[in-house]
PDB file of C-alpha atoms in Angstrom:
ATOM      1  CA  MET Y   1      50.524  37.666  52.222  1.00 54.00           C
ATOM      2  CA  GLU Y   2      47.048  36.658  53.296  1.00 69.00           C
ATOM      3  CA  ASN Y   3      46.583  33.651  55.524  1.00 88.00           C
ATOM      4  CA  ARG Y   4      44.885  31.447  52.911  1.00 95.00           C
ATOM      5  CA  PRO Y   5      46.278  28.435  51.076  1.00 98.00           C
ATOM      6  CA  THR Y   6      48.131  29.464  47.922  1.00 98.00           C
ATOM      7  CA  VAL Y   7      47.837  28.419  44.281  1.00 98.00           C
ATOM      8  CA  VAL Y   8      49.976  28.878  41.171  1.00 98.00           C
ATOM      9  CA  ASP Y   9      48.364  27.948  37.837  1.00 97.00           C
ATOM     10  CA  LEU Y  10      50.458  26.817  34.857  1.00 97.00           C
ATOM     11  CA  PHE Y  11      48.939  26.664  31.354  1.00 92.00           C
ATOM     12  CA  CYS Y  12      46.325  28.879  33.003  1.00 95.00           C
ATOM     13  CA  GLY Y  13      44.489  30.319  30.007  1.00 92.00           C
ATOM     14  CA  ALA Y  14      41.969  32.805  31.379  1.00 93.00           C
ATOM     15  CA  GLY Y  15      42.142  31.070  34.773  1.00 94.00           C
ATOM     16  CA  GLY Y  16      39.220  28.659  34.940  1.00 91.00           C
ATOM     17  CA  LEU Y  17      40.995  26.015  36.996  1.00 92.00           C
ATOM     18  CA  SER Y  18      42.390  28.519  39.465  1.00 94.00           C
ATOM     19  CA  GLU Y  19      38.959  30.188  39.652  1.00 94.00           C
ATOM     20  CA  GLY Y  20      37.607  27.036  41.255  1.00 93.00           C
ATOM     21  CA  PHE Y  21      40.378  27.206  43.829  1.00 96.00           C
ATOM     22  CA  ARG Y  22      39.679  30.921  44.411  1.00 96.00           C
ATOM     23  CA  GLN Y  23      36.015  30.143  45.018  1.00 95.00           C
ATOM     24  CA  ALA Y  24      37.105  27.462  47.501  1.00 96.00           C
ATOM     25  CA  GLY Y  25      39.064  30.059  49.505  1.00 97.00           C
ATOM     26  CA  TYR Y  26      42.549  29.769  48.041  1.00 98.00           C
ATOM     27  CA  GLN Y  27      44.721  32.757  47.203  1.00 97.00           C
ATOM     28  CA  VAL Y  28      45.746  32.636  43.540  1.00 98.00           C
ATOM     29  CA  LEU Y  29      49.229  34.124  43.355  1.00 98.00           C
ATOM     30  CA  LEU Y  30      50.287  33.637  39.764  1.00 98.00           C
ATOM     31  CA  GLY Y  31      49.294  32.227  36.417  1.00 98.00           C
ATOM     32  CA  SER Y  32      51.358  31.551  33.343  1.00 97.00           C
ATOM     33  CA  ASP Y  33      50.400  30.835  29.756  1.00 95.00           C
ATOM     34  CA  ILE Y  34      52.043  31.078  26.349  1.00 93.00           C
ATOM     35  CA  ASP Y  35      49.271  33.387  25.091  1.00 93.00           C
ATOM     36  CA  PRO Y  36      49.559  36.927  26.485  1.00 94.00           C
ATOM     37  CA  THR Y  37      45.939  37.750  25.575  1.00 94.00           C
ATOM     38  CA  PHE Y  38      44.800  35.668  28.555  1.00 94.00           C
ATOM     39  CA  GLY Y  39      46.687  37.884  30.991  1.00 93.00           C
ATOM     40  CA  GLU Y  40      44.133  40.664  31.319  1.00 93.00           C
ATOM     41  CA  THR Y  41      41.264  38.260  32.021  1.00 94.00           C
ATOM     42  CA  PHE Y  42      43.393  36.227  34.426  1.00 96.00           C
ATOM     43  CA  THR Y  43      44.553  39.215  36.485  1.00 94.00           C
ATOM     44  CA  ARG Y  44      41.113  40.855  36.559  1.00 94.00           C
ATOM     45  CA  SER Y  45      39.562  37.591  37.733  1.00 93.00           C
ATOM     46  CA  HIS Y  46      42.266  36.929  40.319  1.00 96.00           C
ATOM     47  CA  HIS Y  47      42.842  40.177  42.191  1.00 93.00           C
ATOM     48  CA  GLY Y  48      46.471  40.598  43.171  1.00 95.00           C
ATOM     49  CA  ALA Y  49      47.697  37.674  41.061  1.00 97.00           C
ATOM     50  CA  ARG Y  50      50.528  38.084  38.593  1.00 97.00           C
ATOM     51  CA  PHE Y  51      50.550  36.772  35.041  1.00 97.00           C
ATOM     52  CA  LEU Y  52      53.637  35.589  33.167  1.00 97.00           C
ATOM     53  CA  ALA Y  53      53.203  35.352  29.401  1.00 97.00           C
ATOM     54  CA  ARG Y  54      55.670  32.849  28.053  1.00 94.00           C
ATOM     55  CA  PRO Y  55      56.058  29.256  26.977  1.00 94.00           C
ATOM     56  CA  ILE Y  56      56.491  26.956  29.950  1.00 91.00           C
ATOM     57  CA  GLN Y  57      59.852  25.843  28.543  1.00 93.00           C
ATOM     58  CA  SER Y  58      61.238  29.316  29.308  1.00 95.00           C
ATOM     59  CA  LEU Y  59      59.502  29.707  32.675  1.00 96.00           C
ATOM     60  CA  SER Y  60      61.826  29.296  35.623  1.00 97.00           C
ATOM     61  CA  SER Y  61      60.892  28.196  39.095  1.00 97.00           C
ATOM     62  CA  ALA Y  62      63.162  30.919  40.470  1.00 97.00           C
ATOM     63  CA  GLU Y  63      61.024  33.507  38.687  1.00 97.00           C
ATOM     64  CA  ILE Y  64      57.836  31.987  40.108  1.00 98.00           C
ATOM     65  CA  LEU Y  65      59.295  32.129  43.617  1.00 98.00           C
ATOM     66  CA  THR Y  66      60.444  35.726  43.132  1.00 98.00           C
ATOM     67  CA  GLN Y  67      57.084  36.848  41.706  1.00 97.00           C
ATOM     68  CA  THR Y  68      55.089  35.173  44.493  1.00 98.00           C
ATOM     69  CA  GLY Y  69      57.401  35.893  47.423  1.00 97.00           C
ATOM     70  CA  LEU Y  70      57.426  32.205  48.325  1.00 98.00           C
ATOM     71  CA  VAL Y  71      60.311  29.874  49.066  1.00 98.00           C
ATOM     72  CA  ARG Y  72      60.699  26.303  47.846  1.00 98.00           C
ATOM     73  CA  GLY Y  73      58.219  23.999  49.610  1.00 98.00           C
ATOM     74  CA  GLU Y  74      55.916  26.822  50.707  1.00 98.00           C
ATOM     75  CA  LEU Y  75      53.389  26.760  47.829  1.00 98.00           C
ATOM     76  CA  ASP Y  76      50.265  24.869  48.798  1.00 98.00           C
ATOM     77  CA  VAL Y  77      48.993  23.792  45.356  1.00 98.00           C
ATOM     78  CA  LEU Y  78      50.426  23.874  41.850  1.00 98.00           C
ATOM     79  CA  VAL Y  79      47.683  23.390  39.273  1.00 97.00           C
ATOM     80  CA  GLY Y  80      47.800  23.071  35.526  1.00 92.00           C
ATOM     81  CA  GLY Y  81      46.377  21.533  32.442  1.00 85.00           C
ATOM     82  CA  PRO Y  82      48.953  21.058  29.688  1.00 79.00           C
ATOM     83  CA  PRO Y  83      47.536  21.805  26.211  1.00 67.00           C
ATOM     84  CA  CYS Y  84      44.905  19.217  25.365  1.00 59.00           C
ATOM     85  CA  GLN Y  85      45.444  19.213  21.597  1.00 58.00           C
ATOM     86  CA  GLY Y  86      48.134  16.536  21.827  1.00 53.00           C
ATOM     87  CA  TYR Y  87      45.704  14.246  23.687  1.00 53.00           C
ATOM     88  CA  SER Y  88      42.308  15.070  22.221  1.00 49.00           C
ATOM     89  CA  VAL Y  89      40.447  12.400  20.272  1.00 49.00           C
ATOM     90  CA  TYR Y  90      39.407  15.202  17.898  1.00 50.00           C
ATOM     91  CA  ASN Y  91      43.051  15.485  16.843  1.00 50.00           C
ATOM     92  CA  HIS Y  92      43.432  12.489  14.559  1.00 51.00           C
ATOM     93  CA  GLY Y  93      47.213  12.917  14.598  1.00 56.00           C
ATOM     94  CA  ARG Y  94      47.390  12.899  18.405  1.00 51.00           C
ATOM     95  CA  GLY Y  95      49.937  10.892  20.318  1.00 53.00           C
ATOM     96  CA  GLU Y  96      53.247  11.018  22.106  1.00 58.00           C
ATOM     97  CA  HIS Y  97      54.935  12.282  18.935  1.00 52.00           C
ATOM     98  CA  ASP Y  98      52.944  15.559  19.201  1.00 55.00           C
ATOM     99  CA  PRO Y  99      55.267  18.058  20.956  1.00 53.00           C
ATOM    100  CA  ARG Y 100      52.350  19.318  23.079  1.00 55.00           C
ATOM    101  CA  ALA Y 101      51.837  15.813  24.497  1.00 55.00           C
ATOM    102  CA  GLY Y 102      55.199  16.030  26.267  1.00 69.00           C
ATOM    103  CA  LEU Y 103      54.612  19.381  27.954  1.00 78.00           C
ATOM    104  CA  PHE Y 104      53.544  17.605  31.134  1.00 83.00           C
ATOM    105  CA  ARG Y 105      57.290  17.088  31.709  1.00 87.00           C
ATOM    106  CA  GLU Y 106      57.760  20.860  31.862  1.00 90.00           C
ATOM    107  CA  TYR Y 107      54.977  21.005  34.453  1.00 93.00           C
ATOM    108  CA  LEU Y 108      56.804  18.289  36.421  1.00 94.00           C
ATOM    109  CA  ARG Y 109      60.079  20.229  36.132  1.00 96.00           C
ATOM    110  CA  ILE Y 110      58.361  23.095  37.923  1.00 97.00           C
ATOM    111  CA  VAL Y 111      56.875  20.657  40.467  1.00 97.00           C
ATOM    112  CA  ARG Y 112      60.368  19.290  41.187  1.00 97.00           C
ATOM    113  CA  ASP Y 113      61.826  22.771  41.642  1.00 97.00           C
ATOM    114  CA  LEU Y 114      58.983  24.340  43.668  1.00 98.00           C
ATOM    115  CA  ALA Y 115      58.111  21.271  45.785  1.00 98.00           C
ATOM    116  CA  PRO Y 116      54.462  22.284  46.309  1.00 98.00           C
ATOM    117  CA  LYS Y 117      52.532  20.513  49.033  1.00 98.00           C
ATOM    118  CA  TRP Y 118      49.924  19.344  46.508  1.00 98.00           C
ATOM    119  CA  LEU Y 119      49.601  19.286  42.756  1.00 96.00           C
ATOM    120  CA  VAL Y 120      46.576  19.039  40.526  1.00 96.00           C
ATOM    121  CA  MET Y 121      46.817  18.314  36.834  1.00 92.00           C
ATOM    122  CA  GLU Y 122      43.824  18.002  34.523  1.00 91.00           C
ATOM    123  CA  ASN Y 123      43.222  17.130  30.916  1.00 84.00           C
ATOM    124  CA  VAL Y 124      40.859  15.571  28.396  1.00 76.00           C
ATOM    125  CA  THR Y 125      39.992  11.886  28.634  1.00 82.00           C
ATOM    126  CA  GLY Y 126      41.808  11.204  25.350  1.00 80.00           C
ATOM    127  CA  LEU Y 127      44.942  11.218  27.505  1.00 80.00           C
ATOM    128  CA  LEU Y 128      43.942   7.788  28.818  1.00 83.00           C
ATOM    129  CA  SER Y 129      44.080   6.019  25.462  1.00 79.00           C
ATOM    130  CA  ILE Y 130      47.344   7.362  24.039  1.00 71.00           C
ATOM    131  CA  SER Y 131      49.861   4.562  23.446  1.00 77.00           C
ATOM    132  CA  GLY Y 132      47.418   2.031  24.814  1.00 84.00           C
ATOM    133  CA  GLY Y 133      47.231   3.814  28.170  1.00 83.00           C
ATOM    134  CA  GLN Y 134      50.995   4.017  28.568  1.00 86.00           C
ATOM    135  CA  LEU Y 135      51.133   7.835  28.673  1.00 85.00           C
ATOM    136  CA  ILE Y 136      48.935   8.116  31.786  1.00 90.00           C
ATOM    137  CA  LYS Y 137      51.085   5.418  33.423  1.00 93.00           C
ATOM    138  CA  THR Y 138      54.211   7.406  32.546  1.00 91.00           C
ATOM    139  CA  ILE Y 139      52.763  10.622  33.980  1.00 91.00           C
ATOM    140  CA  CYS Y 140      51.744   8.863  37.208  1.00 94.00           C
ATOM    141  CA  SER Y 141      55.132   7.165  37.490  1.00 96.00           C
ATOM    142  CA  GLU Y 142      57.012  10.431  37.021  1.00 94.00           C
ATOM    143  CA  ILE Y 143      54.832  12.180  39.621  1.00 96.00           C
ATOM    144  CA  SER Y 144      55.418   9.284  42.048  1.00 97.00           C
ATOM    145  CA  GLY Y 145      59.132   9.565  41.344  1.00 97.00           C
ATOM    146  CA  LEU Y 146      58.992  13.119  42.688  1.00 97.00           C
ATOM    147  CA  GLY Y 147      57.665  11.798  46.001  1.00 97.00           C
ATOM    148  CA  TYR Y 148      53.933  12.424  45.544  1.00 98.00           C
ATOM    149  CA  ALA Y 149      51.117   9.949  46.026  1.00 97.00           C
ATOM    150  CA  VAL Y 150      49.071   9.780  42.830  1.00 97.00           C
ATOM    151  CA  GLU Y 151      45.356   9.348  42.504  1.00 96.00           C
ATOM    152  CA  TRP Y 152      43.460  10.162  39.344  1.00 95.00           C
ATOM    153  CA  ARG Y 153      39.892   9.860  38.164  1.00 95.00           C
ATOM    154  CA  VAL Y 154      37.578  11.077  35.438  1.00 95.00           C
ATOM    155  CA  LEU Y 155      35.289  13.855  36.624  1.00 94.00           C
ATOM    156  CA  ARG Y 156      32.071  14.810  34.876  1.00 94.00           C
ATOM    157  CA  ALA Y 157      31.440  18.561  34.891  1.00 90.00           C
ATOM    158  CA  GLU Y 158      27.665  18.100  34.970  1.00 94.00           C
ATOM    159  CA  ASP Y 159      28.024  16.369  38.359  1.00 95.00           C
ATOM    160  CA  TYR Y 160      29.300  19.706  39.705  1.00 88.00           C
ATOM    161  CA  GLY Y 161      26.608  22.013  38.360  1.00 90.00           C
ATOM    162  CA  VAL Y 162      28.209  22.886  35.016  1.00 87.00           C
ATOM    163  CA  PRO Y 163      25.500  22.985  32.322  1.00 92.00           C
ATOM    164  CA  GLN Y 164      27.398  20.878  29.786  1.00 90.00           C
ATOM    165  CA  GLU Y 165      28.792  17.407  29.335  1.00 91.00           C
ATOM    166  CA  ARG Y 166      32.515  17.643  29.869  1.00 88.00           C
ATOM    167  CA  ARG Y 167      34.818  14.877  31.066  1.00 90.00           C
ATOM    168  CA  ARG Y 168      38.244  15.558  32.513  1.00 89.00           C
ATOM    169  CA  VAL Y 169      41.004  13.411  33.899  1.00 89.00           C
ATOM    170  CA  VAL Y 170      42.090  14.987  37.196  1.00 92.00           C
TER     171      VAL Y 170
END
């Protein structure tokens, strides 16, 4: 394995979040997404990375460790953005009752099992207003309960050279 910090990307899609880490010098080892059509783009964009096409509920940490050659506690950064549809203000039926809104717990299951040094989770700003702000408090509390310090903020893509207005909770 190369001597660069390592990244695994859950809910990776075509790999946009991990692409930022790649550009910053990280080695992207693996991505996983429910939609197998993203796999070709992900692996072509992240040379040497593996892609696992399956729902996160059926993804095991043991498989991630086997596929990456890492041991528990060795991964530098676990990144991921659970599906935004459960949080988006454009989904008028959004809320904690939407099954997608609870997928962050599957991400945290993987965090617990892999024990990465860092984790980065991102999503739409609609996440902040669900249940009067209680959902973001729950997510932060559960991350803290795993032994991580939590800091979040809203980032504006245009502040980083992206030619569009896009807000994300990171």
